[in-house]
PDB file of C-alpha atoms in Angstrom:
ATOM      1  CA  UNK A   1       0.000   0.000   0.000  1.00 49.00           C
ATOM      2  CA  UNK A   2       3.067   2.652   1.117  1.00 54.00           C
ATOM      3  CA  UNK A   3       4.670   2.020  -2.335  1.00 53.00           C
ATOM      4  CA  UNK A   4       1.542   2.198  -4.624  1.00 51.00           C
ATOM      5  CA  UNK A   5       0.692   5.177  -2.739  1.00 46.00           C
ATOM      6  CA  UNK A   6       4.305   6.427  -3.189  1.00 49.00           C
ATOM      7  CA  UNK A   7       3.692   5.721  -7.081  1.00 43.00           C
ATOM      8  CA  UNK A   8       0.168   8.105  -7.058  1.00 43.00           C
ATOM      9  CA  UNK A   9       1.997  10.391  -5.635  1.00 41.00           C
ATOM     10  CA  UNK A  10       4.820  10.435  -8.023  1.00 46.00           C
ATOM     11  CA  UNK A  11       2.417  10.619 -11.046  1.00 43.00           C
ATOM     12  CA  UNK A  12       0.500  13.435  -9.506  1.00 40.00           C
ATOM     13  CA  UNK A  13       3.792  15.223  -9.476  1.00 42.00           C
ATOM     14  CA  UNK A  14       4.585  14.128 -12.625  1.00 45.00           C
ATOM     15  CA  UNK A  15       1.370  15.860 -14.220  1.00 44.00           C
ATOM     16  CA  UNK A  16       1.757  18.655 -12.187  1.00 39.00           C
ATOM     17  CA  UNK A  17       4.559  19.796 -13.814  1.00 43.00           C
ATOM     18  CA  UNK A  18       4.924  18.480 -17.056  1.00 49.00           C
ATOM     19  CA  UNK A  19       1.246  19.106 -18.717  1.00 61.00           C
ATOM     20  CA  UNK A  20      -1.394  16.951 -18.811  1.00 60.00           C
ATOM     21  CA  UNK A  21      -1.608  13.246 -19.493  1.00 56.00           C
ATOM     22  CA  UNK A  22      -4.770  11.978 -21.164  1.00 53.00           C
ATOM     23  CA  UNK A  23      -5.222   7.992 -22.582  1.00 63.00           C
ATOM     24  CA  UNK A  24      -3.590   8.088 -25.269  1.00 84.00           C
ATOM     25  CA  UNK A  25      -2.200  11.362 -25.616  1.00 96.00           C
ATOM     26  CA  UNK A  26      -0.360  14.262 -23.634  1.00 96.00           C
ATOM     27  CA  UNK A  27      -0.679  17.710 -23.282  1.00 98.00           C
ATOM     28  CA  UNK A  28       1.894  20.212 -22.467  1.00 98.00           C
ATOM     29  CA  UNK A  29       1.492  23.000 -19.984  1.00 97.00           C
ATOM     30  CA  UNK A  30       1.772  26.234 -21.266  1.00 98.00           C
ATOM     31  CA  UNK A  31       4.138  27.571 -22.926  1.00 98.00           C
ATOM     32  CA  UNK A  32       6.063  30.646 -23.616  1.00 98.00           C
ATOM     33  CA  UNK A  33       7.406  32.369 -27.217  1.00 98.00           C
ATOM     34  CA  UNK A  34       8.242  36.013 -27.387  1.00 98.00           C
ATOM     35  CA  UNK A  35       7.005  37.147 -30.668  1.00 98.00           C
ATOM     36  CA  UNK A  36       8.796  40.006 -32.308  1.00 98.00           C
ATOM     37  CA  UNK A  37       6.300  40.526 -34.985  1.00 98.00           C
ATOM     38  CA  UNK A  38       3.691  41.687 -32.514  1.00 98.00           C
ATOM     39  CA  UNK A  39       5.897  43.142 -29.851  1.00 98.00           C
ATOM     40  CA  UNK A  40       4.659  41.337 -27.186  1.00 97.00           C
ATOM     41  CA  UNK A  41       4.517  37.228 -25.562  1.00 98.00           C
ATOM     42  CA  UNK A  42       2.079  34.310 -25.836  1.00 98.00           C
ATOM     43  CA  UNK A  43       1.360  31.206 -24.598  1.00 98.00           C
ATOM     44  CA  UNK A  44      -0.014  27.858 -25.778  1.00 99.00           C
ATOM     45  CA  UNK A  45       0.090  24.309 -25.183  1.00 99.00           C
ATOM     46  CA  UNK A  46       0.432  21.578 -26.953  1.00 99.00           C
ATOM     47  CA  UNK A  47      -1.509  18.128 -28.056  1.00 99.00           C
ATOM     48  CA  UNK A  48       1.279  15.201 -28.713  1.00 98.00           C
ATOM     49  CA  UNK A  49      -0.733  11.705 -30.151  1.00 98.00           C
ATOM     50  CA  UNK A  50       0.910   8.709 -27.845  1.00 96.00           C
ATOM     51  CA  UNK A  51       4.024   7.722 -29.405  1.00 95.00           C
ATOM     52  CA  UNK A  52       4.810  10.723 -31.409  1.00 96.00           C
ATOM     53  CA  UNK A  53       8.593  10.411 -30.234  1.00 94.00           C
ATOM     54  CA  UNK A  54       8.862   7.635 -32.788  1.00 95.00           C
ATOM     55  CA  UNK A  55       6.729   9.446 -35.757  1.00 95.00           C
ATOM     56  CA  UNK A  56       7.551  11.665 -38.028  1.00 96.00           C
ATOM     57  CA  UNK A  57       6.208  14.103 -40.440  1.00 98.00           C
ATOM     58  CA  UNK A  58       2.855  14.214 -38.258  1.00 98.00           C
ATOM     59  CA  UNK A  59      -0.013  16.523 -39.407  1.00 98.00           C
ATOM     60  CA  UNK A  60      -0.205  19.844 -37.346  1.00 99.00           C
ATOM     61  CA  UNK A  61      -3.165  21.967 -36.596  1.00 99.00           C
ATOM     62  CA  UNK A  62      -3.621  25.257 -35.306  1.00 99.00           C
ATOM     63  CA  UNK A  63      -6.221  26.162 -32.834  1.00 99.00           C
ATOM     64  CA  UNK A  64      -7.295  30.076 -32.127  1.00 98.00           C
ATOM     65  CA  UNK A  65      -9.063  30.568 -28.754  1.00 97.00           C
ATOM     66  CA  UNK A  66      -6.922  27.321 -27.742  1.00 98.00           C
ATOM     67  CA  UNK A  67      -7.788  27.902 -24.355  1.00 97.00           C
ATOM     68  CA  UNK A  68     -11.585  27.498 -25.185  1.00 98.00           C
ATOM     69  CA  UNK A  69     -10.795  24.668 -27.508  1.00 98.00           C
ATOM     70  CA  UNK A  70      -8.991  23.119 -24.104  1.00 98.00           C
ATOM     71  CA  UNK A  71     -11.632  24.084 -21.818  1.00 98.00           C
ATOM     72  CA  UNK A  72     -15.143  23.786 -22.917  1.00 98.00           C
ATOM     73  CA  UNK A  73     -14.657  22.165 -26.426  1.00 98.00           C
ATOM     74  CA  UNK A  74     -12.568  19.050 -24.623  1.00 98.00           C
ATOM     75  CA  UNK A  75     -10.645  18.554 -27.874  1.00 98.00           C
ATOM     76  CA  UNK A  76      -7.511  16.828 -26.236  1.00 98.00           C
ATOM     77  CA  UNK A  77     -10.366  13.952 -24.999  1.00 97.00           C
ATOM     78  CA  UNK A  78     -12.153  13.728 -28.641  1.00 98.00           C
ATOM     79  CA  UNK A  79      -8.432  13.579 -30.391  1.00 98.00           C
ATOM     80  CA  UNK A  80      -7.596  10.317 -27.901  1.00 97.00           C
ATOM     81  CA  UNK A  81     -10.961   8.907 -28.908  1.00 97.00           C
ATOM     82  CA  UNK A  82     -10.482   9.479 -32.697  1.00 98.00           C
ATOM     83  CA  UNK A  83      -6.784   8.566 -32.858  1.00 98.00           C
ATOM     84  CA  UNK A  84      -7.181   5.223 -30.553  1.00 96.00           C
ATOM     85  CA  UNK A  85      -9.898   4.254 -32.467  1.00 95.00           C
ATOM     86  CA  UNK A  86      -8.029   4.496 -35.927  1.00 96.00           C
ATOM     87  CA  UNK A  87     -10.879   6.422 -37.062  1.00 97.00           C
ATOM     88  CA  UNK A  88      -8.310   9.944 -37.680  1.00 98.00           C
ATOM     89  CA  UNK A  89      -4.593   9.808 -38.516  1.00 98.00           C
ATOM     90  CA  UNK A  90      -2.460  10.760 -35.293  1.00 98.00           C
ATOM     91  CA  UNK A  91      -2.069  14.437 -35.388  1.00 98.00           C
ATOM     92  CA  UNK A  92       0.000  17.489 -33.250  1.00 99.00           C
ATOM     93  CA  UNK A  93      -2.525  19.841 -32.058  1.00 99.00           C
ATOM     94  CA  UNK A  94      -1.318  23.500 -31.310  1.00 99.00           C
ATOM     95  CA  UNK A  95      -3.633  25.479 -28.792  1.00 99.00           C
ATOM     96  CA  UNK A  96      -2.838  29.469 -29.043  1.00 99.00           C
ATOM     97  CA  UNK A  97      -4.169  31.076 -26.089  1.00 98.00           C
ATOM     98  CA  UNK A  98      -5.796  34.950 -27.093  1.00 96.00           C
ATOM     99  CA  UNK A  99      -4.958  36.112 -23.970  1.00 97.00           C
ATOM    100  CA  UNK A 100      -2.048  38.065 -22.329  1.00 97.00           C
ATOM    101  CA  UNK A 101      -0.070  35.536 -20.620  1.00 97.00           C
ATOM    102  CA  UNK A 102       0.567  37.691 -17.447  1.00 96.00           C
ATOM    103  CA  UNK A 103      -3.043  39.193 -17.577  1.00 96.00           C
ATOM    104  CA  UNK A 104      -5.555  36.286 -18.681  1.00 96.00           C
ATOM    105  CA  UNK A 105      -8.305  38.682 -18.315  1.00 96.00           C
ATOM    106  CA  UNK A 106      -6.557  41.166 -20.822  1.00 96.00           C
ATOM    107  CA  UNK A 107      -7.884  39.085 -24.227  1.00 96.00           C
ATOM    108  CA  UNK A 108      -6.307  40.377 -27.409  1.00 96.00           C
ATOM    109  CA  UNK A 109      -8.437  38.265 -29.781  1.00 94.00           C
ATOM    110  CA  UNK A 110      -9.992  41.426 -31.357  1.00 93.00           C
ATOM    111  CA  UNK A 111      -6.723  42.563 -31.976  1.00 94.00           C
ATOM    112  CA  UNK A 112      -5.160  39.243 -33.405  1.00 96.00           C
ATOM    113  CA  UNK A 113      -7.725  38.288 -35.533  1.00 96.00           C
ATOM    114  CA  UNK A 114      -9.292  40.695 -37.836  1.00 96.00           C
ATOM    115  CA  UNK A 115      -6.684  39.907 -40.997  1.00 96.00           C
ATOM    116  CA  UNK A 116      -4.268  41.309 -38.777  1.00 97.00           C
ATOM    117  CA  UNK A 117      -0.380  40.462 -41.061  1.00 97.00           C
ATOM    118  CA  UNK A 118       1.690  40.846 -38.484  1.00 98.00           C
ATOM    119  CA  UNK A 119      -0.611  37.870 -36.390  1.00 98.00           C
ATOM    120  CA  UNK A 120      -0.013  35.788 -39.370  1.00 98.00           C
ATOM    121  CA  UNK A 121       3.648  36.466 -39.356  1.00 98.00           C
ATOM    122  CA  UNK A 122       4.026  35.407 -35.713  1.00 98.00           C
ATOM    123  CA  UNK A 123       2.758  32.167 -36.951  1.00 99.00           C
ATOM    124  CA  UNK A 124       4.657  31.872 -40.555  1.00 98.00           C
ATOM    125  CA  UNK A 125       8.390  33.385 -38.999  1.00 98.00           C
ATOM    126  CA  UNK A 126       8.150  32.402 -35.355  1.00 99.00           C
ATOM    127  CA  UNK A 127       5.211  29.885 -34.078  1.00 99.00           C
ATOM    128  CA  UNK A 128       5.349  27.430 -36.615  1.00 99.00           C
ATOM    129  CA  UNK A 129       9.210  26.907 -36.977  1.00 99.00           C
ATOM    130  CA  UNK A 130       9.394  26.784 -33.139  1.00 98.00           C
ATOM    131  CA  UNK A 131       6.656  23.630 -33.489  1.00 99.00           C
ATOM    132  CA  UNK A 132       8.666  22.252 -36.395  1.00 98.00           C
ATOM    133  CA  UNK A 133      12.361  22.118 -34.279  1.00 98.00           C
ATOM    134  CA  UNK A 134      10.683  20.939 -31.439  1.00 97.00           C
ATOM    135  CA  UNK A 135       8.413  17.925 -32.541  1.00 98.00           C
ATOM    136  CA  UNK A 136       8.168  15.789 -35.172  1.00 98.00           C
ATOM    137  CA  UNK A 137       6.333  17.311 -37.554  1.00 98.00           C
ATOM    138  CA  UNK A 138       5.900  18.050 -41.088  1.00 98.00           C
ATOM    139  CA  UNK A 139       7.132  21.321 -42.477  1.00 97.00           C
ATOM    140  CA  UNK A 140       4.770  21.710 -45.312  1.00 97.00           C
ATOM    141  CA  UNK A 141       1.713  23.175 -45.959  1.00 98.00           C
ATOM    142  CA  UNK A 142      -0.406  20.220 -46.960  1.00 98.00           C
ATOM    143  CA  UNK A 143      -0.149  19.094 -43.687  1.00 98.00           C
ATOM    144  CA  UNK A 144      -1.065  22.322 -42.006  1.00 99.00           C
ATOM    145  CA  UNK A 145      -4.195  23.473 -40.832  1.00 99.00           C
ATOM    146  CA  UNK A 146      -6.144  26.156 -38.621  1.00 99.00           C
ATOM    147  CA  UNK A 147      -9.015  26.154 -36.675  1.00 99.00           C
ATOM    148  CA  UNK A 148     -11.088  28.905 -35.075  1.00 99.00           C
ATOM    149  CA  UNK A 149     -14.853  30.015 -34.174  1.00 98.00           C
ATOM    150  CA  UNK A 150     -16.298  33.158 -34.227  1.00 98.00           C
ATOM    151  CA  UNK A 151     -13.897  35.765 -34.644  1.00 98.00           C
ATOM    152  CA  UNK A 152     -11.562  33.198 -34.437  1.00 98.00           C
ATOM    153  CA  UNK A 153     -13.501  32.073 -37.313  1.00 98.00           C
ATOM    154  CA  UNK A 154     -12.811  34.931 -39.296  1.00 98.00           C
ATOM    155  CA  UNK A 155      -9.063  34.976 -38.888  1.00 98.00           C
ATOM    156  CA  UNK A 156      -9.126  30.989 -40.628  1.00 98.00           C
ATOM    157  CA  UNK A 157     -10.998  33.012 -43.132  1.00 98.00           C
ATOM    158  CA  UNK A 158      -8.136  35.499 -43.359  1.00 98.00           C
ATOM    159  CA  UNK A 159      -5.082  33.221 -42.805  1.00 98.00           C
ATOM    160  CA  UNK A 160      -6.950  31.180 -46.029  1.00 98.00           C
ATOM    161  CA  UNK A 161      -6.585  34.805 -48.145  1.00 97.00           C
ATOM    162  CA  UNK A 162      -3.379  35.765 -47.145  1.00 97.00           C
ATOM    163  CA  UNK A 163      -1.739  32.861 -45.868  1.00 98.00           C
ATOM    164  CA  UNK A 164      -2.366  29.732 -48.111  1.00 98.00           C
ATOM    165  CA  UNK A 165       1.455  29.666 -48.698  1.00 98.00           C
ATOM    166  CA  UNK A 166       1.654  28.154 -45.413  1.00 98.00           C
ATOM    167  CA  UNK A 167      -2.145  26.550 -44.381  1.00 99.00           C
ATOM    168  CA  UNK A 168      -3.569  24.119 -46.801  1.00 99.00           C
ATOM    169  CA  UNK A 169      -6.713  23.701 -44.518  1.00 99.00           C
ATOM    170  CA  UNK A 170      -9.153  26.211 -43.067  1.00 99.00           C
ATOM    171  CA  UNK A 171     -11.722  25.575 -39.905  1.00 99.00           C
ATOM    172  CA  UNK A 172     -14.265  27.495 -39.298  1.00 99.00           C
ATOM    173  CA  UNK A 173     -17.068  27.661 -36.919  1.00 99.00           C
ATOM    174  CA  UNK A 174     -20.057  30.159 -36.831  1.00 98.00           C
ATOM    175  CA  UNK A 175     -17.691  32.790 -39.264  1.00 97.00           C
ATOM    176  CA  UNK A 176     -17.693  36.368 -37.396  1.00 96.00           C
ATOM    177  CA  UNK A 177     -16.890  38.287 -40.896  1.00 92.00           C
ATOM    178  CA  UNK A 178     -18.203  41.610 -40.481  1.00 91.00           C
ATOM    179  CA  UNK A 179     -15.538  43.476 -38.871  1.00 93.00           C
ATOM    180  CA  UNK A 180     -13.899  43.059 -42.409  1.00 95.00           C
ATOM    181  CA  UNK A 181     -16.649  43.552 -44.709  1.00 88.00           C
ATOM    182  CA  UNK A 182     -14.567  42.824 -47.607  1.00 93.00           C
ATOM    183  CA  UNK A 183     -13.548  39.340 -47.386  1.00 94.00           C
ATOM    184  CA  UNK A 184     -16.365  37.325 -49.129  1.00 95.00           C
ATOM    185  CA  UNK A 185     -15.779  39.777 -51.851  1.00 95.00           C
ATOM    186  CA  UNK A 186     -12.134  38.902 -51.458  1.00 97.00           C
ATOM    187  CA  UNK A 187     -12.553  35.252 -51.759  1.00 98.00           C
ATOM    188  CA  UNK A 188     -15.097  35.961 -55.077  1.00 97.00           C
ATOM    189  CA  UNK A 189     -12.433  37.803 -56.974  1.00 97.00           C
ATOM    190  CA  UNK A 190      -9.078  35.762 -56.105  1.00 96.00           C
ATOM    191  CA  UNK A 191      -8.836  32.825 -57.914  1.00 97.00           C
ATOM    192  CA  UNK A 192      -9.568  28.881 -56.768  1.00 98.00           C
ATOM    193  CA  UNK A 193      -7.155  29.233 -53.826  1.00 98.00           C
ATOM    194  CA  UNK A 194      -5.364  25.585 -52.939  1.00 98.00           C
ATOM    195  CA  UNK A 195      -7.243  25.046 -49.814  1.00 99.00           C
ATOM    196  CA  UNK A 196      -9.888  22.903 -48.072  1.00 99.00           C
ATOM    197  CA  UNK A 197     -12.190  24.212 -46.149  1.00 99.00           C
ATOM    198  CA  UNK A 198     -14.365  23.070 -42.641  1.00 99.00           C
ATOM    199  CA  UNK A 199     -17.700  25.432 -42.092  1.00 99.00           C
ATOM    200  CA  UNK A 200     -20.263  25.625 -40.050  1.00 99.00           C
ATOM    201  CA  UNK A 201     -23.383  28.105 -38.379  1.00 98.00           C
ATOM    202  CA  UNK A 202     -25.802  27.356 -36.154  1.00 98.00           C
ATOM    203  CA  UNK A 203     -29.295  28.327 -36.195  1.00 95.00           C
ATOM    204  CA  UNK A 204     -31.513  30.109 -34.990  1.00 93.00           C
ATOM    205  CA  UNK A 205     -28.889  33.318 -33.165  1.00 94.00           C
ATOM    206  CA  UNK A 206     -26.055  32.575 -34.636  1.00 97.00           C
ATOM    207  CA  UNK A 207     -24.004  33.594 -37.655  1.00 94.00           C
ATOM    208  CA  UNK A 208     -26.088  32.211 -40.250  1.00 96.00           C
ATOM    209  CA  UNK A 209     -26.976  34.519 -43.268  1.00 96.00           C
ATOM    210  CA  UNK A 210     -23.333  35.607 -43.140  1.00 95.00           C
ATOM    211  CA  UNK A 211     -22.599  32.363 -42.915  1.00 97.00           C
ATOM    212  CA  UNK A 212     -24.568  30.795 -46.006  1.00 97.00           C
ATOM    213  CA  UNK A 213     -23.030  33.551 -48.446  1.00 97.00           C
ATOM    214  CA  UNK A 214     -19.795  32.720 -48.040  1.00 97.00           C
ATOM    215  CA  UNK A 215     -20.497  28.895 -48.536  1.00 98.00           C
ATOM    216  CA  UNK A 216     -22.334  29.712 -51.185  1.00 98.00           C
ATOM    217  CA  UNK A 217     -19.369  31.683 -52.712  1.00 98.00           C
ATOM    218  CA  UNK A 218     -16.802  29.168 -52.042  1.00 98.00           C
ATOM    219  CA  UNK A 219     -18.843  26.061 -53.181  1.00 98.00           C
ATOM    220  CA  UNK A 220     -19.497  28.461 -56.273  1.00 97.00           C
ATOM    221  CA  UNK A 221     -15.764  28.688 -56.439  1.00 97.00           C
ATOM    222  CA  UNK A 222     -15.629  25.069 -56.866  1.00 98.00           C
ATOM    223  CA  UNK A 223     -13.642  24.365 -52.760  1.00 98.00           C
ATOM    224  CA  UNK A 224     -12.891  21.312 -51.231  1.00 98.00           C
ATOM    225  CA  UNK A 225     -15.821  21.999 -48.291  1.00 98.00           C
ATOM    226  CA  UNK A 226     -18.021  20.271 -45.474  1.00 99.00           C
ATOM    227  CA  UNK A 227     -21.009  22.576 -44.713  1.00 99.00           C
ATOM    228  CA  UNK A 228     -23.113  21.754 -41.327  1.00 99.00           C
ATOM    229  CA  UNK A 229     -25.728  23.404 -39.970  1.00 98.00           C
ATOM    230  CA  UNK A 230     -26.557  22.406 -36.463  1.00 98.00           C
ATOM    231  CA  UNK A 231     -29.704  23.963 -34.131  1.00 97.00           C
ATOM    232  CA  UNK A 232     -27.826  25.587 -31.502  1.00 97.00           C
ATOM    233  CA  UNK A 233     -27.157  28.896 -31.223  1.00 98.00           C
ATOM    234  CA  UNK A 234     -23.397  31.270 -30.696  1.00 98.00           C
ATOM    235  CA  UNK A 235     -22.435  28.549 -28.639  1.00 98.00           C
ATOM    236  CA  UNK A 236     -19.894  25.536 -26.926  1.00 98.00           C
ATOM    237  CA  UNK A 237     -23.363  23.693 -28.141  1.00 98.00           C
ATOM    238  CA  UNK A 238     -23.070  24.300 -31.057  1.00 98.00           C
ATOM    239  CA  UNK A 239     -19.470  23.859 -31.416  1.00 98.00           C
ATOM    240  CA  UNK A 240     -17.984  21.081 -29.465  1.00 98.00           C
ATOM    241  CA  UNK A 241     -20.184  18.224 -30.811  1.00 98.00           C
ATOM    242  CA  UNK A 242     -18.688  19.250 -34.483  1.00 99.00           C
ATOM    243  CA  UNK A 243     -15.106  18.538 -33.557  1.00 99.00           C
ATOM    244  CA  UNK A 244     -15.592  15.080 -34.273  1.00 98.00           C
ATOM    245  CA  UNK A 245     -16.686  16.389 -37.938  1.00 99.00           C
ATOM    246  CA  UNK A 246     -13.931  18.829 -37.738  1.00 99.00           C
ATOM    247  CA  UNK A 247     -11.314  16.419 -36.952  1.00 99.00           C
ATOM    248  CA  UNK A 248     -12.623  13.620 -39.510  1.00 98.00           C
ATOM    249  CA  UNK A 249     -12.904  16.034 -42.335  1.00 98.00           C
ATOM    250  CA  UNK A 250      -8.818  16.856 -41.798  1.00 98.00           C
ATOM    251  CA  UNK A 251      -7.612  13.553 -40.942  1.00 98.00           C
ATOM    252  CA  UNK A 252      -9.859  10.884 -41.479  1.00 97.00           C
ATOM    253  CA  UNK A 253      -8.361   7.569 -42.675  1.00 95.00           C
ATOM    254  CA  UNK A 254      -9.333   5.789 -45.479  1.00 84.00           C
ATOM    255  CA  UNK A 255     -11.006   2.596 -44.559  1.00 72.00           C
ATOM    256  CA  UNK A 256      -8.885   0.011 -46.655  1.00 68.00           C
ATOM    257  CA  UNK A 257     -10.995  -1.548 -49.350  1.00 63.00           C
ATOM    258  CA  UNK A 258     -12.521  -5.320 -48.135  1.00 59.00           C
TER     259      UNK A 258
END
């Protein structure tokens, strides 16, 4: 009894201070990058699929509002489920906290997220090759994706425009576009962009005539897209029973032909 006691103990220590271990999977505690490009630091944390050490060239995406993503979408607990299961491909998830990392109450996601180029610097010159030399992962777009909701929605939206060099997929959930009125006209007049592309709106009180004009100009444009519309509102209702669908369109795996 003293030494499995002795043994809890040691694991609760363990988890303390190392991140969070889930079945399957781990995630980090937070962590800390000075970013140059917007003059001040973040934090995020990261998902690693059990037995990454060994992998290589794993999938990576990026999550906006990771702390939400953490917190009330329970993403670390549906990527364990998916991955075990053989259902998704195992995949690095990267969870970018919004908020200052010294004042969590100071949230700079209006700030970071309406097309803002030096935001999507941070992740093309500084984020991303950080992820790359520390983890296994691969270092090239078709293996990159982001994922965000509301506003966070909108800035998948932008990184798609302006950063398709370096994300091949785009997630987005209940699209907040109107702080940059011009984007759907953006994405009418730039040519078939090489991108696929996760959206969603709930309905009733959400984001849902927005919503249906941009799907209707990117399936117009002839994208790679899953639409759902769910009946739930501008909500973690809404949202967190679609990761499953969010996940699966990414990374599915191709059942092998009987």
């Amino acid at each position: 009894m003293a030494l499995e006691l002795q043994v809890k103990t040691f694991i609760a220590i363990l988890l303390l201070t190392t991140g969070t271990a889930y079945a399957g999977g781990t995630l980090t505690s937070n962590l800390r990058i000075a970013s140059d490009a917007l003059s001040y630091n973040l934090q995020y944390r990261v998902y690693l699929p059990e037995g990454y050490e060994s992998q290589e060239g794993l999938a990576v995406l990026y999550v906006v509002d990771g702390q939400s993503y953490i917190k009330q979408g329970g993403v670390p607990r549906v990527l364990n489920r998916l991955i075990n299961s053989g259902a998704i491909e195992p995949v690095v998830v990267v969870f970018v906290d919004a908020r200052d990392p010294d004042k969590l109450n100071d949230n700079r996601r209006n700030a970071q997220f309406f097309c803002n180029k030096e935001y999507l610097e941070f992740y093309r010159d500084e984020l991303i090759p950080e992820i790359e030399q520390q983890y296994p992962v691969a270092r090239n777009r078709e293996k990159r994706s982001v994922l965000g909701l509301s506003f966070g929605g909108l800035n998948s939206a932008c990184f798609g425009l302006f950063g398709f060099d370096t994300f091949s997929g785009i997630g987005m959930q209940s699209p907040a576009y109107h702080p940059v009125p011009k984007l759907l006209s953006a994405y009418e007049k730039m040519p078939l962009l090489p991108l696929r592309i996760f959206l969603s709106t709930g309905k009733p009180n959400d984001n849902t005539a927005a919503t249906r004009k941009l799907r209707d100009v990117l399936k117009s444009k002839g994208y790679p897209m899953e639409y759902i519309e769910v009946r739930e509102g501008h909500n973690w209702s809404n949202w967190k029973p679609l990761i499953d669908d969010v996940l699966r369109f990414f990374y599915e795996v191709e059942a092998e032909p009987s």
